[in-house]
Each structure stands twice: as C-alpha cells, then as structure tokens.
C-alpha cells in the first residue's frame, strides 16, 4: 500500500484512529467530489476559497480568470492546502458529548505552478469540466484563443496528504444505553435533481446521455 | 441595511457583482448550515478544517476535545477565517468557458477566544447541538463535569465578512445560442434520508418529533 509521508502538516492529531495516509483512500475521496476548499495565506490571514478541481494521477488542477487577483495571489504563495469533504450523516447520541457526524475528508498539501502552454491548458480545462460531469467536454463548442488567454490554469502537485473517515454508528458511554433517549443516525447525502434545459435549442433537444448519467448517478 | 466593513480580507476581488456585504445575507447562509471550514495558519502553512458550529448574534461557536492540539493551535492563532458554502447547482453552458456552479457562500474573519465558564460552556454546547438539529438538546442525558472539563469551547467574534451568491441560469456568449449544444442547470442539494435507530431502546421508541422534523425539512 502506497502511503503519503507523515509530517507536521498532515499528521492527524485528534482522532488518529480515523486517519488514513494511503494514496488510495485519499484519491477515492478526491474522485467522489469536484469542489475543494483551497487554503492560502494572504498578508498573514488564512483564507479558504471553494474551487472546482480536476485531477490526474497526483496532480490537482484549478483554474480561474487572469483578472482574478485571488488566484494570482495564491500562485505567489508557496504554501497551499486543499480540503475536500463529504458529509455522510448526523450521529445523534444519547449525550451531547457523543454527538458527531459521519464524513469522509481529505487534506492535501503541496505547491502550485502556473500552466503556460495552450495545449496543456486546454487538456486541463477538459479534465476539470469532465471531472464535474463525465464526458461533457466533447459536446461543447471548442475553446477559442481569447478564452484561453483569459484563463489562468494552475497545477497542484500533492506533496503529502491525509484522509479522515468516520463511517459508523453511535458510540455512547456504556452506562448511557439504559437512558430513554432516542439515538441513531440520520444519513445525509448530496443529490442532483432533474436537469433544467436552458432557453432556445436545448428546450427542443433530448437531454444528452452524459447529463442524464450524471443525474442518475446522483439522484 | 447593516453592512460589514470592507477591508483587504473580505473584499471580493473577482465576480464583485456577486458579492454581498450585508449582515442579513451572511447570516442567512450561516443559518442554513452547521458545518464550516475553519482556516488557520500553522507554522506558515494554511490549514482548513471542517467543523460543526453554532451561532448567536454575531458570535460563532466551535468546540473540540481539550486533547485536540489542532484546536489549541487555532486558539493561539490570532487570525482565523471560516467559510460556509451551499452548492446549489451545476451550470452547464455551451462553452467550457462559461461552465460554472450556483452556490451561496460566506466567509468570516475574526478572533477566537476560549470560553472558561462552565455555565457558558454548557449553553454554547446546547447551541451547537441545536444548530445541527433544532430542539435536540432537551431530550439528551445532561452533560457531566468530566465531559465539560474535557471539552474546549471557543467563541469566534465576526469582525468582518462577505457573502457570494450565484443563483441564475446559463450565461453564454450571444453568438453561442445558435450552437446545437445542450445547456442547462442541474440543481444540486443536500438531503437527509430516513433516520436509523441505534441498537437497544431507540428501536422500540417512536422517532421523536425533532428528528422527524429535521428529516422532513431536508428530504
């Protein structure tokens, strides 16, 4: 099993029994999502921005407008992190103390670099769009040069990472099981509702397979 | 309309037309969620941790174990931020360039202080549990002293904040509306599934109203 190196950035300090350092567990969480929380330091302040991402092997891709001073500032930063989480349920215990949530989260640390080559940029934008909705890119009007020029693309190399997962029932104190308190799990999930066609031609078209597939897999 | 002060931390630099600085918009997003992404700087590295929160007026409450070195480290930090987001939909445009998501996000900046008083701590833990599931606290076995001693409670005062909201249809280039590309919105939401009773007494009990209410409001 391939594992990420443990250092002071990714070592899980609390609930270490829920920590996972193997690359497979981390990538499973990254594959199940397309929005991550990118953390960076701006003038001494920690700032967290939700961003869509793509991925390939140990690279994570983000993008934004070249007019985006935030992304420019992230690129000047040597140190960034990204956190991705699925909330899977509420854990309602018999005591307040043991209330919790079920979740899968991954935190990545590494460096960002700007991608300059147009072909490489285009491939990465395809990767980001298809990471959101599989097979979407090929149905689209192709990128043009002006759009490419206005798009900043950055590649994040994962230096180290950790995952944390809670996927179990209520864990109450032994003496609390006699209490007449309702305890249990409320499962939580993110779903897609039926796609809504835009005005014009899409209203007369069949919803394409890649969009219906997305809906079916997430409903 | 009461607004947060704009400074370099919260001023939205990209998509400024989607930025909101009024306290009502920010609090509406905070009321619609109970998990936030807390950002802090640890040894120069930006770290983002998902945490459950409670709130009252302009105070946000978080908690953790006193054995939690992460939370202790956050408390030593003068500067923290918190980001909360709802993902509301995929915006599938005719070009890759105009792909986007609909969302509501809020970012808060301020200072954390540790809460020491037992009565105040208990009230805050009640606030956090009830912010997750309304009216839950009164059904629980009360906190005991040992649990209180093992729980670290922190109060975050919002110094400034901003919200960003995208809640609209596809925005394609005028010349792209003739393209035979399916475009539209795929609404996304977080739902609760039917509560699952824990072993023992809860299996014989009716699911209480506060749990059923949570389920009904989120299904």
PDB file of C-alpha atoms in Angstrom, chain B residues 65-217:
ATOM      1  CA  UNK B  65     -11.544  17.976  22.773  1.00  0.00           C
ATOM      2  CA  UNK B  66      -9.031  19.576  25.139  1.00  0.00           C
ATOM      3  CA  UNK B  67      -6.731  16.822  23.822  1.00  0.00           C
ATOM      4  CA  UNK B  68      -7.167  18.404  20.371  1.00  0.00           C
ATOM      5  CA  UNK B  69      -3.844  20.045  19.618  1.00  0.00           C
ATOM      6  CA  UNK B  70      -5.313  21.436  16.426  1.00  0.00           C
ATOM      7  CA  UNK B  71      -7.930  23.478  18.272  1.00  0.00           C
ATOM      8  CA  UNK B  72      -5.354  24.579  20.849  1.00  0.00           C
ATOM      9  CA  UNK B  73      -3.181  25.740  17.993  1.00  0.00           C
ATOM     10  CA  UNK B  74      -6.100  27.636  16.434  1.00  0.00           C
ATOM     11  CA  UNK B  75      -6.647  29.396  19.758  1.00  0.00           C
ATOM     12  CA  UNK B  76      -3.011  30.509  19.840  1.00  0.00           C
ATOM     13  CA  UNK B  77      -3.515  31.957  16.386  1.00  0.00           C
ATOM     14  CA  UNK B  78      -4.689  35.497  16.260  1.00  0.00           C
ATOM     15  CA  UNK B  79      -6.116  35.287  12.788  1.00  0.00           C
ATOM     16  CA  UNK B  80      -8.692  32.799  11.638  1.00  0.00           C
ATOM     17  CA  UNK B  81     -11.355  32.649   8.970  1.00  0.00           C
ATOM     18  CA  UNK B  82     -14.415  30.498   8.385  1.00  0.00           C
ATOM     19  CA  UNK B  83     -16.040  29.644   5.061  1.00  0.00           C
ATOM     20  CA  UNK B  84     -19.502  28.131   4.686  1.00  0.00           C
ATOM     21  CA  UNK B  85     -20.976  27.084   1.357  1.00  0.00           C
ATOM     22  CA  UNK B  86     -24.070  25.540  -0.181  1.00  0.00           C
ATOM     23  CA  UNK B  87     -23.663  24.067  -3.628  1.00  0.00           C
ATOM     24  CA  UNK B  88     -26.988  24.652  -5.407  1.00  0.00           C
ATOM     25  CA  UNK B  89     -26.400  23.501  -8.968  1.00  0.00           C
ATOM     26  CA  UNK B  90     -24.190  22.820 -11.959  1.00  0.00           C
ATOM     27  CA  UNK B  91     -24.296  25.455 -14.690  1.00  0.00           C
ATOM     28  CA  UNK B  92     -23.704  23.570 -17.938  1.00  0.00           C
ATOM     29  CA  UNK B  93     -23.043  26.146 -20.658  1.00  0.00           C
ATOM     30  CA  UNK B  94     -22.475  25.787 -24.411  1.00  0.00           C
ATOM     31  CA  UNK B  95     -18.766  26.588 -23.980  1.00  0.00           C
ATOM     32  CA  UNK B  96     -16.347  25.240 -21.399  1.00  0.00           C
ATOM     33  CA  UNK B  97     -15.529  28.858 -20.553  1.00  0.00           C
ATOM     34  CA  UNK B  98     -18.999  29.570 -19.161  1.00  0.00           C
ATOM     35  CA  UNK B  99     -19.374  26.419 -17.101  1.00  0.00           C
ATOM     36  CA  UNK B 100     -19.985  27.379 -13.510  1.00  0.00           C
ATOM     37  CA  UNK B 101     -21.850  26.427 -10.348  1.00  0.00           C
ATOM     38  CA  UNK B 102     -24.703  28.011  -8.466  1.00  0.00           C
ATOM     39  CA  UNK B 103     -23.852  28.462  -4.804  1.00  0.00           C
ATOM     40  CA  UNK B 104     -24.208  30.557  -1.671  1.00  0.00           C
ATOM     41  CA  UNK B 105     -21.018  31.128   0.305  1.00  0.00           C
ATOM     42  CA  UNK B 106     -19.989  33.251   3.243  1.00  0.00           C
ATOM     43  CA  UNK B 107     -16.506  33.976   4.556  1.00  0.00           C
ATOM     44  CA  UNK B 108     -15.985  35.346   8.049  1.00  0.00           C
ATOM     45  CA  UNK B 109     -12.904  36.903   9.603  1.00  0.00           C
ATOM     46  CA  UNK B 110     -12.309  37.500  13.277  1.00  0.00           C
ATOM     47  CA  UNK B 111     -10.766  36.399  16.517  1.00  0.00           C
ATOM     48  CA  UNK B 112     -11.289  33.331  18.648  1.00  0.00           C
ATOM     49  CA  UNK B 113     -11.328  33.235  22.403  1.00  0.00           C
ATOM     50  CA  UNK B 114     -11.589  30.285  24.738  1.00  0.00           C
ATOM     51  CA  UNK B 115     -14.693  30.090  26.923  1.00  0.00           C
ATOM     52  CA  UNK B 116     -13.828  29.085  30.506  1.00  0.00           C
ATOM     53  CA  UNK B 117     -17.058  29.391  32.492  1.00  0.00           C
ATOM     54  CA  UNK B 118     -18.921  26.056  32.883  1.00  0.00           C
ATOM     55  CA  UNK B 119     -22.417  27.525  32.598  1.00  0.00           C
ATOM     56  CA  UNK B 120     -21.434  29.483  29.498  1.00  0.00           C
ATOM     57  CA  UNK B 121     -19.753  26.392  28.005  1.00  0.00           C
ATOM     58  CA  UNK B 122     -22.881  24.299  28.593  1.00  0.00           C
ATOM     59  CA  UNK B 123     -25.097  26.919  26.963  1.00  0.00           C
ATOM     60  CA  UNK B 124     -22.790  27.019  23.961  1.00  0.00           C
ATOM     61  CA  UNK B 125     -22.739  23.223  23.573  1.00  0.00           C
ATOM     62  CA  UNK B 126     -26.550  23.313  23.666  1.00  0.00           C
ATOM     63  CA  UNK B 127     -26.421  25.995  20.972  1.00  0.00           C
ATOM     64  CA  UNK B 128     -24.102  23.878  18.762  1.00  0.00           C
ATOM     65  CA  UNK B 129     -26.227  20.698  19.102  1.00  0.00           C
ATOM     66  CA  UNK B 130     -29.469  22.595  18.465  1.00  0.00           C
ATOM     67  CA  UNK B 131     -27.936  24.416  15.491  1.00  0.00           C
ATOM     68  CA  UNK B 132     -27.391  20.957  13.954  1.00  0.00           C
ATOM     69  CA  UNK B 133     -30.823  19.551  14.924  1.00  0.00           C
ATOM     70  CA  UNK B 134     -33.315  22.041  16.360  1.00  0.00           C
ATOM     71  CA  UNK B 135     -34.677  21.125  19.828  1.00  0.00           C
ATOM     72  CA  UNK B 136     -32.353  18.112  20.224  1.00  0.00           C
ATOM     73  CA  UNK B 137     -30.587  19.177  23.441  1.00  0.00           C
ATOM     74  CA  UNK B 138     -33.504  18.909  25.873  1.00  0.00           C
ATOM     75  CA  UNK B 139     -34.012  15.224  25.008  1.00  0.00           C
ATOM     76  CA  UNK B 140     -30.442  14.280  25.998  1.00  0.00           C
ATOM     77  CA  UNK B 141     -28.821  12.967  29.125  1.00  0.00           C
ATOM     78  CA  UNK B 142     -27.295  16.130  30.701  1.00  0.00           C
ATOM     79  CA  UNK B 143     -23.545  16.895  30.412  1.00  0.00           C
ATOM     80  CA  UNK B 144     -21.441  15.877  33.395  1.00  0.00           C
ATOM     81  CA  UNK B 145     -18.464  17.714  34.885  1.00  0.00           C
ATOM     82  CA  UNK B 146     -15.896  15.323  33.450  1.00  0.00           C
ATOM     83  CA  UNK B 147     -17.256  15.845  29.930  1.00  0.00           C
ATOM     84  CA  UNK B 148     -17.262  19.618  30.389  1.00  0.00           C
ATOM     85  CA  UNK B 149     -13.643  19.510  31.573  1.00  0.00           C
ATOM     86  CA  UNK B 150     -12.660  17.508  28.501  1.00  0.00           C
ATOM     87  CA  UNK B 151     -14.400  19.897  26.103  1.00  0.00           C
ATOM     88  CA  UNK B 152     -12.787  23.004  24.723  1.00  0.00           C
ATOM     89  CA  UNK B 153     -15.276  25.659  23.671  1.00  0.00           C
ATOM     90  CA  UNK B 154     -14.319  28.726  21.636  1.00  0.00           C
ATOM     91  CA  UNK B 155     -16.200  31.858  20.701  1.00  0.00           C
ATOM     92  CA  UNK B 156     -15.471  33.500  17.376  1.00  0.00           C
ATOM     93  CA  UNK B 157     -16.470  37.129  17.024  1.00  0.00           C
ATOM     94  CA  UNK B 158     -17.185  38.123  13.444  1.00  0.00           C
ATOM     95  CA  UNK B 159     -15.117  41.233  12.731  1.00  0.00           C
ATOM     96  CA  UNK B 160     -15.936  41.347   9.073  1.00  0.00           C
ATOM     97  CA  UNK B 161     -17.459  39.082   6.441  1.00  0.00           C
ATOM     98  CA  UNK B 162     -18.697  38.798   2.899  1.00  0.00           C
ATOM     99  CA  UNK B 163     -21.079  36.569   1.007  1.00  0.00           C
ATOM    100  CA  UNK B 164     -21.036  35.499  -2.612  1.00  0.00           C
ATOM    101  CA  UNK B 165     -24.079  34.119  -4.363  1.00  0.00           C
ATOM    102  CA  UNK B 166     -24.690  32.806  -7.880  1.00  0.00           C
ATOM    103  CA  UNK B 167     -28.341  31.887  -8.393  1.00  0.00           C
ATOM    104  CA  UNK B 168     -29.101  32.208 -12.091  1.00  0.00           C
ATOM    105  CA  UNK B 169     -29.248  30.382 -15.392  1.00  0.00           C
ATOM    106  CA  UNK B 170     -26.631  29.775 -18.060  1.00  0.00           C
ATOM    107  CA  UNK B 171     -24.784  32.892 -19.262  1.00  0.00           C
ATOM    108  CA  UNK B 172     -23.392  32.065 -22.702  1.00  0.00           C
ATOM    109  CA  UNK B 173     -21.844  34.325 -25.344  1.00  0.00           C
ATOM    110  CA  UNK B 174     -24.607  35.791 -27.569  1.00  0.00           C
ATOM    111  CA  UNK B 175     -23.235  34.040 -30.690  1.00  0.00           C
ATOM    112  CA  UNK B 176     -23.259  30.644 -28.942  1.00  0.00           C
ATOM    113  CA  UNK B 177     -27.049  30.397 -28.613  1.00  0.00           C
ATOM    114  CA  UNK B 178     -27.207  29.067 -32.179  1.00  0.00           C
ATOM    115  CA  UNK B 179     -24.884  26.148 -31.295  1.00  0.00           C
ATOM    116  CA  UNK B 180     -26.528  22.749 -31.051  1.00  0.00           C
ATOM    117  CA  UNK B 181     -25.173  22.081 -27.587  1.00  0.00           C
ATOM    118  CA  UNK B 182     -27.432  21.069 -24.709  1.00  0.00           C
ATOM    119  CA  UNK B 183     -27.098  23.678 -21.958  1.00  0.00           C
ATOM    120  CA  UNK B 184     -28.929  23.987 -18.688  1.00  0.00           C
ATOM    121  CA  UNK B 185     -28.868  23.711 -14.930  1.00  0.00           C
ATOM    122  CA  UNK B 186     -28.589  20.545 -12.860  1.00  0.00           C
ATOM    123  CA  UNK B 187     -29.919  21.511  -9.403  1.00  0.00           C
ATOM    124  CA  UNK B 188     -27.901  20.039  -6.519  1.00  0.00           C
ATOM    125  CA  UNK B 189     -28.989  19.761  -2.929  1.00  0.00           C
ATOM    126  CA  UNK B 190     -28.103  18.097   0.326  1.00  0.00           C
ATOM    127  CA  UNK B 191     -30.808  15.856   1.735  1.00  0.00           C
ATOM    128  CA  UNK B 192     -31.438  13.696   4.790  1.00  0.00           C
ATOM    129  CA  UNK B 193     -32.570  10.087   4.467  1.00  0.00           C
ATOM    130  CA  UNK B 194     -34.892   8.385   6.939  1.00  0.00           C
ATOM    131  CA  UNK B 195     -33.398   8.205  10.469  1.00  0.00           C
ATOM    132  CA  UNK B 196     -31.931   4.835  11.542  1.00  0.00           C
ATOM    133  CA  UNK B 197     -32.466   3.974  15.229  1.00  0.00           C
ATOM    134  CA  UNK B 198     -29.465   2.805  17.269  1.00  0.00           C
ATOM    135  CA  UNK B 199     -29.500  -0.649  18.940  1.00  0.00           C
ATOM    136  CA  UNK B 200     -31.366  -1.046  22.227  1.00  0.00           C
ATOM    137  CA  UNK B 201     -34.181   1.182  23.438  1.00  0.00           C
ATOM    138  CA  UNK B 202     -34.331   3.525  20.402  1.00  0.00           C
ATOM    139  CA  UNK B 203     -35.501   0.565  18.288  1.00  0.00           C
ATOM    140  CA  UNK B 204     -38.620   0.309  20.436  1.00  0.00           C
ATOM    141  CA  UNK B 205     -39.185   4.067  20.722  1.00  0.00           C
ATOM    142  CA  UNK B 206     -41.044   6.339  18.329  1.00  0.00           C
ATOM    143  CA  UNK B 207     -38.661   8.613  16.444  1.00  0.00           C
ATOM    144  CA  UNK B 208     -39.027  11.925  18.304  1.00  0.00           C
ATOM    145  CA  UNK B 209     -40.617  14.946  16.640  1.00  0.00           C
ATOM    146  CA  UNK B 210     -37.378  16.992  16.499  1.00  0.00           C
ATOM    147  CA  UNK B 211     -35.658  14.208  14.497  1.00  0.00           C
ATOM    148  CA  UNK B 212     -38.618  13.703  12.164  1.00  0.00           C
ATOM    149  CA  UNK B 213     -38.839  17.486  11.677  1.00  0.00           C
ATOM    150  CA  UNK B 214     -35.173  17.577  10.658  1.00  0.00           C
ATOM    151  CA  UNK B 215     -35.759  14.766   8.184  1.00  0.00           C
ATOM    152  CA  UNK B 216     -38.916  16.360   6.734  1.00  0.00           C
ATOM    153  CA  UNK B 217     -37.222  19.730   6.268  1.00  0.00           C
TER     154      UNK B 217
END
